[in-house]
GROMACS .gro file of C-alpha atoms in nm:
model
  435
    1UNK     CA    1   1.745   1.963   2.087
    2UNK     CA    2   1.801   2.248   1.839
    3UNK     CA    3   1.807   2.129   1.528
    4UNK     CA    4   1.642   2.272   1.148
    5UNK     CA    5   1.437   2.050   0.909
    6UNK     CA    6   1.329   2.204   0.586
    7UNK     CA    7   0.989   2.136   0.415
    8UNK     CA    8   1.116   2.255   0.106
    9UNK     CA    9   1.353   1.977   0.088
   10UNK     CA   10   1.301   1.642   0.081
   11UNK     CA   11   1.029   1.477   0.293
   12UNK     CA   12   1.040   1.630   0.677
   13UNK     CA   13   1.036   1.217   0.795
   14UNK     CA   14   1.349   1.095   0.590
   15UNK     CA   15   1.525   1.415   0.731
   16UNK     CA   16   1.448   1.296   1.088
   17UNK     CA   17   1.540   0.895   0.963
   18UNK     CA   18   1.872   1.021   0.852
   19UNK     CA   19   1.908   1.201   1.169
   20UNK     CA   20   1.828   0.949   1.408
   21UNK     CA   21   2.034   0.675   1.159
   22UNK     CA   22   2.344   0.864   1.159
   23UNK     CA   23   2.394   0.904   1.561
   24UNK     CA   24   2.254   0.523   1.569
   25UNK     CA   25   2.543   0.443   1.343
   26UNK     CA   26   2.809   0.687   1.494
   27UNK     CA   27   2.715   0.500   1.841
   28UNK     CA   28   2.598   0.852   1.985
   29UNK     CA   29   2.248   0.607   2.018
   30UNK     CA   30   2.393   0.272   2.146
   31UNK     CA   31   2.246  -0.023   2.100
   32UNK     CA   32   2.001  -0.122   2.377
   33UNK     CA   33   1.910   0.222   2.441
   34UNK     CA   34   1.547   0.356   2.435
   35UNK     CA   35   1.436   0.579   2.143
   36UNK     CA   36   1.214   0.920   2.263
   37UNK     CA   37   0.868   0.866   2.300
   38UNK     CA   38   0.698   0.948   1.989
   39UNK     CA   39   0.506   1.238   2.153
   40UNK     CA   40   0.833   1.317   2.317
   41UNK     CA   41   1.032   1.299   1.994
   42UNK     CA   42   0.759   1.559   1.800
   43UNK     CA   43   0.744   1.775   2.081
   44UNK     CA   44   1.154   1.821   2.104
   45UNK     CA   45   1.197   1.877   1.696
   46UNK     CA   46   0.844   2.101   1.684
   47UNK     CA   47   0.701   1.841   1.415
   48UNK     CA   48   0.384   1.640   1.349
   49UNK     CA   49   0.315   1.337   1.597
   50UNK     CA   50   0.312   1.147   1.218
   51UNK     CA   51   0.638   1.285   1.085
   52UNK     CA   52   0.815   1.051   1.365
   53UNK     CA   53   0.614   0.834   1.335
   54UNK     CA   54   0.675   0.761   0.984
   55UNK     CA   55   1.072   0.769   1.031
   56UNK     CA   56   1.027   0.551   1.345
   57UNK     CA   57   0.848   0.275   1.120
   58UNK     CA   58   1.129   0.353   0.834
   59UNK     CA   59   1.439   0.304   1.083
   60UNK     CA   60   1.243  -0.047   1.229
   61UNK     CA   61   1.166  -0.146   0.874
   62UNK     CA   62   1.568  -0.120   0.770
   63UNK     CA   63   1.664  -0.269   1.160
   64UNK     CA   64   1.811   0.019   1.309
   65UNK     CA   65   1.564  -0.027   1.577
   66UNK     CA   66   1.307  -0.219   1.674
   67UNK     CA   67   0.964  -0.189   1.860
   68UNK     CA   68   0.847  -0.386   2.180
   69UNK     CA   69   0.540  -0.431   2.305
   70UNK     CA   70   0.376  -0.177   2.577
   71UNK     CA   71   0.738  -0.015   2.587
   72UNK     CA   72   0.852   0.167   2.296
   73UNK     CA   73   1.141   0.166   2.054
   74UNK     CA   74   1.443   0.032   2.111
   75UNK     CA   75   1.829   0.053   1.975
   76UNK     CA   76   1.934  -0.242   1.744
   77UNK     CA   77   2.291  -0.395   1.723
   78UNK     CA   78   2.323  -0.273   1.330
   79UNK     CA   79   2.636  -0.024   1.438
   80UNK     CA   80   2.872  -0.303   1.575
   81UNK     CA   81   2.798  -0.548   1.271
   82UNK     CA   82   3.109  -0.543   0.999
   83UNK     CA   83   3.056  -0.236   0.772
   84UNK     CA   84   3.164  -0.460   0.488
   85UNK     CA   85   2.997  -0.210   0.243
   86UNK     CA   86   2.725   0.030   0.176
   87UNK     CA   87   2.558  -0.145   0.032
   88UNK     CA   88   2.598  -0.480   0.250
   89UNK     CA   89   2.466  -0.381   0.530
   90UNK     CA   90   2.273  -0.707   0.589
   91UNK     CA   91   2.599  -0.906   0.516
   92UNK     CA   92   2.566  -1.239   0.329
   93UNK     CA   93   2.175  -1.263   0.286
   94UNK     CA   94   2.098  -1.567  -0.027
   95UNK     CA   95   1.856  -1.489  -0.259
   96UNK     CA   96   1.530  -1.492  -0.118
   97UNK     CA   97   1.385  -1.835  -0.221
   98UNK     CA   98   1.050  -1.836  -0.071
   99UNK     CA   99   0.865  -1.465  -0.019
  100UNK     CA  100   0.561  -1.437   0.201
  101UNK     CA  101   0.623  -1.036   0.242
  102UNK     CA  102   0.577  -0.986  -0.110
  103UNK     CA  103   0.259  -0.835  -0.294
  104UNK     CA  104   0.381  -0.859  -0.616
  105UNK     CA  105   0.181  -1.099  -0.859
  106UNK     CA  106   0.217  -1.455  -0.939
  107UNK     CA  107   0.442  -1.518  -1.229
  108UNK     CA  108   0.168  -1.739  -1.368
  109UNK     CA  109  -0.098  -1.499  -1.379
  110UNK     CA  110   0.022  -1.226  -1.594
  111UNK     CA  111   0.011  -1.300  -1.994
  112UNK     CA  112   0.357  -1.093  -2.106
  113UNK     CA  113   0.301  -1.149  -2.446
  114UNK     CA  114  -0.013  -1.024  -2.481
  115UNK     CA  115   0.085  -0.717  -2.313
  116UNK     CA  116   0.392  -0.683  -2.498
  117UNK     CA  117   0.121  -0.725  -2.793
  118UNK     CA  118  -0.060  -0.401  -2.727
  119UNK     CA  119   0.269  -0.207  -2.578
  120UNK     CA  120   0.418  -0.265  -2.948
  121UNK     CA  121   0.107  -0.130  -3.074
  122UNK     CA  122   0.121   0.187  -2.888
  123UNK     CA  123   0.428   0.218  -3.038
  124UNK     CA  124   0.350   0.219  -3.397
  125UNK     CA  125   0.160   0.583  -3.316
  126UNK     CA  126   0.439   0.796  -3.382
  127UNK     CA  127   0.321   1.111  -3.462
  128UNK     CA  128   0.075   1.056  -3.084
  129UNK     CA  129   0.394   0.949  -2.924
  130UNK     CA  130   0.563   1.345  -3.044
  131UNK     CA  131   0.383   1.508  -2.799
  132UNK     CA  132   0.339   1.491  -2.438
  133UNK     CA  133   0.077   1.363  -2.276
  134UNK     CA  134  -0.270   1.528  -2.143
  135UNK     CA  135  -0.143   1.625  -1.797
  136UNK     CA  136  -0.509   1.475  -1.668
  137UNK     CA  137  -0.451   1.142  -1.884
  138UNK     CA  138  -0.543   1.044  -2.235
  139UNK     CA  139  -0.905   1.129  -2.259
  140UNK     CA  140  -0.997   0.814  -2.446
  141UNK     CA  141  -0.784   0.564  -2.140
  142UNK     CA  142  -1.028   0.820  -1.917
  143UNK     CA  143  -1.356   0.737  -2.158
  144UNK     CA  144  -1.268   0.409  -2.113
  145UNK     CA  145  -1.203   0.424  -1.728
  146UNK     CA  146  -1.553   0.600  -1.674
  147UNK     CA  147  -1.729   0.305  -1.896
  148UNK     CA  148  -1.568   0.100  -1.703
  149UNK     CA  149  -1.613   0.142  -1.280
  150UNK     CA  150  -1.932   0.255  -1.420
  151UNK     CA  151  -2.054  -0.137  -1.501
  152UNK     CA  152  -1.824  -0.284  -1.249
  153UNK     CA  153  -1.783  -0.064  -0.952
  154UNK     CA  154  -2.118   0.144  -1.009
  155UNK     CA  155  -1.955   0.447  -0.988
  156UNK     CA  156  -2.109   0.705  -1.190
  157UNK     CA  157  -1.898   0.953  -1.341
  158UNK     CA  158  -1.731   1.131  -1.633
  159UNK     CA  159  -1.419   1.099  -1.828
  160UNK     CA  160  -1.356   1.475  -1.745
  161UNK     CA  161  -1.418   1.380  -1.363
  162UNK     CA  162  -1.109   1.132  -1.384
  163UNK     CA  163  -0.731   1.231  -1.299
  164UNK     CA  164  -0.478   0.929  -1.409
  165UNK     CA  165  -0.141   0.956  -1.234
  166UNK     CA  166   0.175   0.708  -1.161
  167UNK     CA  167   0.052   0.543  -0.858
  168UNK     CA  168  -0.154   0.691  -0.570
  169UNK     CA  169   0.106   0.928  -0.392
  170UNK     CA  170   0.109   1.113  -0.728
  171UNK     CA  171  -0.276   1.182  -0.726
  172UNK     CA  172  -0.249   1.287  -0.364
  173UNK     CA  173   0.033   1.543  -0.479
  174UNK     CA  174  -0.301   1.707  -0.715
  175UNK     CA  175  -0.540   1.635  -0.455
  176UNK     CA  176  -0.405   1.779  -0.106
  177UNK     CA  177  -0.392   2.130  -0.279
  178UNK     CA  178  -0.752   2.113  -0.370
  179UNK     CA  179  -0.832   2.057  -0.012
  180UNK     CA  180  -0.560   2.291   0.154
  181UNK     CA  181  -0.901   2.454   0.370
  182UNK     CA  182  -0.899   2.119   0.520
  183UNK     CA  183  -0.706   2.067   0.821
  184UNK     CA  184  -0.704   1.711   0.971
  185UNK     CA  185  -0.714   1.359   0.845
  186UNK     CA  186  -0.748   1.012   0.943
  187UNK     CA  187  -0.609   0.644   0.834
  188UNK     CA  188  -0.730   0.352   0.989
  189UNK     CA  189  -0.351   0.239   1.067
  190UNK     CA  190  -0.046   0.359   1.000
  191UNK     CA  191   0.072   0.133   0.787
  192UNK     CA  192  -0.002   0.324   0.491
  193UNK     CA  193   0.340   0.532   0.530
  194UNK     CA  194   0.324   0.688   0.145
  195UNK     CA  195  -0.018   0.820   0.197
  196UNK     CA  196   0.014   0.969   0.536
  197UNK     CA  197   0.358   1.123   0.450
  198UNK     CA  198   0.220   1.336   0.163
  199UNK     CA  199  -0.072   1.482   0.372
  200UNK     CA  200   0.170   1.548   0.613
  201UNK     CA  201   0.421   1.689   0.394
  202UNK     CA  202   0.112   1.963   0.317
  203UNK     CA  203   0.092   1.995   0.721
  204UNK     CA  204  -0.228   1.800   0.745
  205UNK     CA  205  -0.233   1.676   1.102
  206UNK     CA  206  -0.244   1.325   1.042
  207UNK     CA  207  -0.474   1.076   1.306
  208UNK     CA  208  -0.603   0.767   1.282
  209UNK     CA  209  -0.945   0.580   1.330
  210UNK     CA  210  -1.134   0.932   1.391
  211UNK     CA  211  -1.411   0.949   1.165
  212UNK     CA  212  -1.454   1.326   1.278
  213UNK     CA  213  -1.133   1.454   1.078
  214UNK     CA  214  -1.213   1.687   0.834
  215UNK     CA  215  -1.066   1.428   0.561
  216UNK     CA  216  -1.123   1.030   0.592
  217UNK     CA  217  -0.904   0.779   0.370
  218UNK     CA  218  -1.009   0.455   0.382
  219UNK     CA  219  -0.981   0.113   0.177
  220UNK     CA  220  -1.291  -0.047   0.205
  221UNK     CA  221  -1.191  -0.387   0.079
  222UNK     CA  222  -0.882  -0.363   0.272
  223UNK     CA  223  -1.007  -0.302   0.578
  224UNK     CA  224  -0.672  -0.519   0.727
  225UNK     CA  225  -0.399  -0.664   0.547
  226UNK     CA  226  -0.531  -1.056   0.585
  227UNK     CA  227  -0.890  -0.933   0.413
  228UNK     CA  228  -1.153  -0.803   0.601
  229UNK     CA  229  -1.392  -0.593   0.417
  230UNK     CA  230  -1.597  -0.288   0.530
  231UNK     CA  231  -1.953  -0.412   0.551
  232UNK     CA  232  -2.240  -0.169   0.377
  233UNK     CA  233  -2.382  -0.139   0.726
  234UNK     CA  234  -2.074   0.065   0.819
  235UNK     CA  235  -2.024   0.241   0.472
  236UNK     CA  236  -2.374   0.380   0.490
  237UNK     CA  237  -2.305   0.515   0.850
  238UNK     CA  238  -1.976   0.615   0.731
  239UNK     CA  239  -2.136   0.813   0.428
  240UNK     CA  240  -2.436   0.967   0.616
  241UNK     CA  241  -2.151   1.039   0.914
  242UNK     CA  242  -1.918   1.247   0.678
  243UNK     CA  243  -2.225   1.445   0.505
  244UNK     CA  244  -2.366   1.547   0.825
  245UNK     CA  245  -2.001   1.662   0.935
  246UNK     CA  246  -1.877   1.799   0.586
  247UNK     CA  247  -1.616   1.580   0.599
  248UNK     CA  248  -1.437   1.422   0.245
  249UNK     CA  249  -1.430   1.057   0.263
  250UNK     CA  250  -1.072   0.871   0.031
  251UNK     CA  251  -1.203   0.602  -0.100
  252UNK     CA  252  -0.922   0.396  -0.228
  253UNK     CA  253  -1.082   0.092  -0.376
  254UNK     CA  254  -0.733  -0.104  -0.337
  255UNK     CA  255  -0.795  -0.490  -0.395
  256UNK     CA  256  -1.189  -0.477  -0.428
  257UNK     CA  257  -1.142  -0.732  -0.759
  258UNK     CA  258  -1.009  -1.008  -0.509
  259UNK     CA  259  -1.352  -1.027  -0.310
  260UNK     CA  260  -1.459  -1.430  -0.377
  261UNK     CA  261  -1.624  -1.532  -0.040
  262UNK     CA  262  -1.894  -1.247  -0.005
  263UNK     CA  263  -2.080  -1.020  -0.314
  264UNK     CA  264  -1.910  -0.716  -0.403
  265UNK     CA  265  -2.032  -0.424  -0.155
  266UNK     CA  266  -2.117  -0.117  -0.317
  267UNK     CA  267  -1.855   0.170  -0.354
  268UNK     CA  268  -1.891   0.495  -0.082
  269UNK     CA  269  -1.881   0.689  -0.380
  270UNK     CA  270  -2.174   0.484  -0.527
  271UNK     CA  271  -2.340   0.546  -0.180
  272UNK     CA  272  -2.271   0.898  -0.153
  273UNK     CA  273  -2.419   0.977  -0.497
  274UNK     CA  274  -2.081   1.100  -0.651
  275UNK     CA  275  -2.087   1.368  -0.365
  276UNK     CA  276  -1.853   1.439  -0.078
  277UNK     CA  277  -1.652   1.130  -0.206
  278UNK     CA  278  -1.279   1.074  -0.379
  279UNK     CA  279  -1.245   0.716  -0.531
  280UNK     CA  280  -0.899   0.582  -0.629
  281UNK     CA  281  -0.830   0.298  -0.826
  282UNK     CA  282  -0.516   0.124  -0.924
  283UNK     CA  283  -0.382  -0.152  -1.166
  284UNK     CA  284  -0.068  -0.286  -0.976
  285UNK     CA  285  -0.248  -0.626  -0.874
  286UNK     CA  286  -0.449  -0.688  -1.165
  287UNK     CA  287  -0.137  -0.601  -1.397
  288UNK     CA  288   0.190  -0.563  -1.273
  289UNK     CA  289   0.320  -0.367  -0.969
  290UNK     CA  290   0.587  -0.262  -1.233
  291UNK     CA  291   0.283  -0.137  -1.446
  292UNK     CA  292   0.235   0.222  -1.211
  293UNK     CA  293  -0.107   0.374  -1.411
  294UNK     CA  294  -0.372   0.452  -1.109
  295UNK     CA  295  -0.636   0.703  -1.144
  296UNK     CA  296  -0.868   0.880  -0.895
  297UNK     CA  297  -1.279   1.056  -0.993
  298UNK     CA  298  -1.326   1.370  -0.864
  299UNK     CA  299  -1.663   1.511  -0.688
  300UNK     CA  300  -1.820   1.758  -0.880
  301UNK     CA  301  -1.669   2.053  -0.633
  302UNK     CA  302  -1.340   1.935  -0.666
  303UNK     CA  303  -1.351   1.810  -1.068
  304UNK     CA  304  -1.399   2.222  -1.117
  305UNK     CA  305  -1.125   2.315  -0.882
  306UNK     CA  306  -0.909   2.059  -1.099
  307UNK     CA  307  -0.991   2.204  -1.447
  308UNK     CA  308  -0.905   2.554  -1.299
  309UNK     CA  309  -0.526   2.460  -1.239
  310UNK     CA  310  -0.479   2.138  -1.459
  311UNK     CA  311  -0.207   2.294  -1.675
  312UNK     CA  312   0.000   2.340  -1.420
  313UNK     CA  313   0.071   1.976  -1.375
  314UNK     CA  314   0.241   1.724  -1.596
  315UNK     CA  315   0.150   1.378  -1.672
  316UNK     CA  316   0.385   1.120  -1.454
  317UNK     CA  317   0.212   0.799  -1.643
  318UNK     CA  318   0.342   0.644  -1.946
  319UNK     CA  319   0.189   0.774  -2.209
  320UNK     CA  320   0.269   0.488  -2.379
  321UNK     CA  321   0.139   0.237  -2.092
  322UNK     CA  322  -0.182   0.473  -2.128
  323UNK     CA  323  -0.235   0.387  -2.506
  324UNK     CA  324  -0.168   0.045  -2.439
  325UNK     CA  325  -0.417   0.007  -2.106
  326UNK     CA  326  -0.730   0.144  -2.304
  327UNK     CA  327  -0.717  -0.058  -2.570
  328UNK     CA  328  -0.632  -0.346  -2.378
  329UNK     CA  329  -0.965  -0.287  -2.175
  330UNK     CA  330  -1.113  -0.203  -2.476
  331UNK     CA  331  -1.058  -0.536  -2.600
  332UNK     CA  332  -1.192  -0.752  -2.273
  333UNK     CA  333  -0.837  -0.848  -2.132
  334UNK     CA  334  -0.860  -0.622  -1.797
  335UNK     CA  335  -1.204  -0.785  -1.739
  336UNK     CA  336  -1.052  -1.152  -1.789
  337UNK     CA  337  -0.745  -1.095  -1.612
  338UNK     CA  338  -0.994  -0.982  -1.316
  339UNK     CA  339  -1.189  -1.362  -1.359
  340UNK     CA  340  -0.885  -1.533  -1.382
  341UNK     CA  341  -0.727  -1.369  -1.076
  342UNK     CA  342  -1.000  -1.390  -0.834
  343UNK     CA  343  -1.039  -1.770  -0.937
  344UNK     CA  344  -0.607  -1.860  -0.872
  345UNK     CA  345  -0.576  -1.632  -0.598
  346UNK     CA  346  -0.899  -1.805  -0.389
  347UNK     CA  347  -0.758  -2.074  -0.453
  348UNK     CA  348  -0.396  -2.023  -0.401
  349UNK     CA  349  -0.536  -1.860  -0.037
  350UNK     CA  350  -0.789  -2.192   0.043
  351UNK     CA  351  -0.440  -2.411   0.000
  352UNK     CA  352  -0.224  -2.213   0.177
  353UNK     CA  353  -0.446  -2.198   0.446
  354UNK     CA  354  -0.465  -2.551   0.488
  355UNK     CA  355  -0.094  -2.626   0.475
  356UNK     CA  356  -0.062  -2.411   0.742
  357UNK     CA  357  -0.327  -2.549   0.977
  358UNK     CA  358  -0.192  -2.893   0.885
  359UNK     CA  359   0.189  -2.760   0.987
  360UNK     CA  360   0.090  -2.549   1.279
  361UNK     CA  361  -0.171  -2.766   1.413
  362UNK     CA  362  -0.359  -2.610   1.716
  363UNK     CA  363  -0.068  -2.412   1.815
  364UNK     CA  364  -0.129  -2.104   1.607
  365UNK     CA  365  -0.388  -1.889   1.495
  366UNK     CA  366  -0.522  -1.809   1.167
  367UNK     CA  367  -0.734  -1.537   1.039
  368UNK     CA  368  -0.849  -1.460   0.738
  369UNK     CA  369  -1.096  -1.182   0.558
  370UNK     CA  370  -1.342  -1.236   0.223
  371UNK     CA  371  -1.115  -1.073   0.023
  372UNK     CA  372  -0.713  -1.026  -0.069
  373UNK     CA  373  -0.438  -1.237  -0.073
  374UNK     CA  374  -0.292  -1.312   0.265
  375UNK     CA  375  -0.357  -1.440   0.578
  376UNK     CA  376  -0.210  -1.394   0.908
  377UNK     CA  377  -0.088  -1.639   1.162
  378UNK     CA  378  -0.007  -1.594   1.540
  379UNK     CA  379   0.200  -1.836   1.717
  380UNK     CA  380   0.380  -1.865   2.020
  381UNK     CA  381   0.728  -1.723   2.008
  382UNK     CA  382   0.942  -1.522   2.264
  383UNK     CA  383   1.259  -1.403   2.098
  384UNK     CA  384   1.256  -1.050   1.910
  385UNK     CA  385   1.088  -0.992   1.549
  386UNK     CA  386   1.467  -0.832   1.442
  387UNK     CA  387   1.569  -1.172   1.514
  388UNK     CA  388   1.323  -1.387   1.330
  389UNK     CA  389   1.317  -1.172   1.000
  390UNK     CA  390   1.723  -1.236   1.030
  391UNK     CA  391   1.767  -1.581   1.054
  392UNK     CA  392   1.457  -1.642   0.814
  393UNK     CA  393   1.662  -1.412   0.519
  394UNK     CA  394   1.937  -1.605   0.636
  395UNK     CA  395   1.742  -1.895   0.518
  396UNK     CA  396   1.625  -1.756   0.215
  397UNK     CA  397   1.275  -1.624   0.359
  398UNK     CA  398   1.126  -1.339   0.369
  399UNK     CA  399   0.858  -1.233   0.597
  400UNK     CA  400   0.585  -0.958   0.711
  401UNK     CA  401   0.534  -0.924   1.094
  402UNK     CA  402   0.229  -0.752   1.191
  403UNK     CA  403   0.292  -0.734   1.595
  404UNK     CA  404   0.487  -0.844   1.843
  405UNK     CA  405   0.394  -0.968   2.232
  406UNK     CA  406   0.544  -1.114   2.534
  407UNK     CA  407   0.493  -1.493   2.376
  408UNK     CA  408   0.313  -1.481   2.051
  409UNK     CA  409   0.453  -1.327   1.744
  410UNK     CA  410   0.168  -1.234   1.451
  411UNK     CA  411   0.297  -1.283   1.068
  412UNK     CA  412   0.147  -1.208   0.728
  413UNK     CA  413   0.152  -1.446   0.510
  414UNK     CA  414   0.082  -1.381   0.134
  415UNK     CA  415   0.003  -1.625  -0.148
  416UNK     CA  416   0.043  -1.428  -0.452
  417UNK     CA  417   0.433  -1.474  -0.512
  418UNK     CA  418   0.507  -1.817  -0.373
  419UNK     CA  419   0.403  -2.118  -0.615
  420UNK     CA  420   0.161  -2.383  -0.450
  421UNK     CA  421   0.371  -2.668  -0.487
  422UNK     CA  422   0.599  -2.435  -0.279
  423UNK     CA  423   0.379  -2.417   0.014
  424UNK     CA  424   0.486  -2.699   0.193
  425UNK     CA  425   0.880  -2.640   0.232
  426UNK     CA  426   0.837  -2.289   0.292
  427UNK     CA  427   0.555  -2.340   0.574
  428UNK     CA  428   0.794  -2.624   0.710
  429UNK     CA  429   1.119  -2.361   0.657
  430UNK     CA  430   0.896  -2.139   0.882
  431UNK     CA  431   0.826  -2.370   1.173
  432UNK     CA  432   1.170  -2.473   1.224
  433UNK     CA  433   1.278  -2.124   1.210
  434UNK     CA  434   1.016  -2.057   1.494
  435UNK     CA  435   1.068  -2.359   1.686
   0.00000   0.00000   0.00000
């Protein structure tokens, strides 16, 4: 197959998507027929394993193909439907009434006019707003950052240590530079698409669940999407593993505020003594996913290597989100939007939970973690996840599916957007929908 993707265009995975989408929609890829192996695939176009993989995932996620268990990719039907429009391509779909797939926030839980408050006020600083902003992040939102994991997450650092960015594939753009010597680096799944694409795009070679990668991203709180959290047995062998081995452990601290069945385990970084450690934090579930301020605290090694080539970058926050975020932690707001969440989401969780034992009966199964805001539930099922996620749209329904068998089908169900008086039609939508 002789064909040229360019690095320095856009990412090397959505050149191979639009590839493999166009001769899936020109019929040149039927529908029914297999897709390459994934090895066979990165071997034919001379790119990363991960680089497929990541387009594979992409062209199942918008239904050009789908995956089945034990045998690979296959061809969907998407060609032969009615090519009504561009931008129909799912023709007909209502508004989606109930959404389990969702991890935005609960409409309840967010106080607009407060926020509004404190945007306004940033507002009113003209002569701060003439200028562009520090291309690390306002150094008091950083002063205030530093006080702040400091008495919550007990990670010990300075405001100088601390890049803020728009959202976490922006701080990997800085940090994958500073690391170029490194070669490899593992996920625990490859779910996490946006994070695995950049270290790819800077032709890391990307593997997952091998602690012996010269780079190790994991999300200790988040250890699966229904929960599960990374006891501090396994941190401390993680820690002790990657300082024997040299290794730089990613700790991105993604949903540690929604921990209510255990006590909050100590941060790697905490562990690690500020050494040998990255820790990223982000504000999209305690704020707003719309609200895109994350930040991430260098080791000392790699804090210097910043501050050698900082001016070379620009600020993609707000600046004016970043006034408004510092005072409003300033003020105690981030701390009681943290209490108030971790009480409505346990909650919201325990009763979801429940309705769905009570629907399902002893015909499914349900897991759960100590953190987070989903759950997910296997039951028996033997037509195609393509077909499911259909007819449930159809319906108005959106849904996550997490794997696929012979005769059970696995589904992640999250609280966070659906109201709880709203649990019980949507979990009996569901089951007729399955049945």
């Amino acid at each position: 197959m002789s064909l040229a993707f360019h690095s320095n265009k856009e990412s090397l995975y959505l050149q191979v998507y639009d590839h493999y989408k166009n001769l899936i929609m020109e019929n040149r890829l039927p529908a029914g027929s297999r897709m390459p192996s994934l090895r066979q695939c990165a071997a034919e176009l001379k790119l990363s394993r991960t680089t497929i993989e990541n387009a594979y995932l992409q062209l199942a996620a918008d239904g050009y193909i789908i995956a089945r268990a034990q045998s690979g990719y296959y061809v969907t039907d998407i060609a032969s439907q009615d090519p009504v429009s561009p931008v129909s391509r799912h023709p007909s779909f209502p508004p989606v009434k109930y959404d389990f797939a969702s991890n935005g926030v609960d409409h309840e839980s967010f106080r607009f006019d407060l926020w509004q408050r404190y945007l306004k006020s940033a507002l009113r600083q003209s002569e701060r707003l003439l200028s562009y902003g520090e291309p690390q992040g306002e150094a008091d939102l950083r002063q205030v950052l530093a006080d702040y994991i400091r008495q919550r997450r007990n990670v010990n650092c300075s405001a100088d240590d601390i890049v803020i960015g728009a959202g976490v594939q922006s701080l990997l753009n800085i940090l994958c530079p500073l690391i170029r010597h490194k070669k490899t680096v593992s996920f625990p799944n490859a779910s996490f698409v946006q994070g695995s694409t950049i270290f790819a795009d800077y032709d890391f070679d990307v593997r997952y669940r091998n602690k012996n990668c010269d780079v190790i991203y994991v999300s200790p709180a988040h250890m699966t999407k229904w929960g599960e959290i990374m006891p501090v047995s396994r941190r401390m062998e993680l820690v002790h593993h990657a300082a024997e081995k040299g290794s730089l452990i990613i700790e991105d601290d993604y949903e540690n505020e929604f921990v209510y069945f255990q006590r909050p385990t100590p941060s790697l970084f905490n562990l690690a003594g500020g050494h040998g450690v990255v820790y990223i934090g982000s504000f999209s579930r305690l704020l707003l996913p719309s609200i895109r301020l994350s930040f991430m605290v260098l080791p000392p090694s790699l804090s210097e290597k910043y501050a050698a080539v900082a001016e070379r970058y620009s600020q993609t926050a707000s600046k004016v989100e970043q006034i408004a975020l510092c005072q409003f932690i300033r003020d105690g707001h981030l701390t009681s939007q943290t209490k108030k969440l971790k009480k409505l989401y346990a909650q919201k969780l325990k009763e979801l939970k429940t309705v769905v034992q009570n629907m399902f009966g002893e015909n499914c199964t349900i897991q759960t973690g100590a953190a987070g805001t989903s759950l997910a539930l296997t039951v028996p099922y033997t037509r195609t996840g393509l077909e499911l996620k259909k007819e449930a749209r159809m319906n108005g329904l959106s849904i996550l599916i997490l794997e696929e068998n012979a005769d059970t089908i696995t589904l992640l169900l999250s609280c966070s957007s659906i109201a709880t008086d709203e649990f019980v039609p949507s979990c009996r939508l569901l089951k007729n929908i399955l049945n």
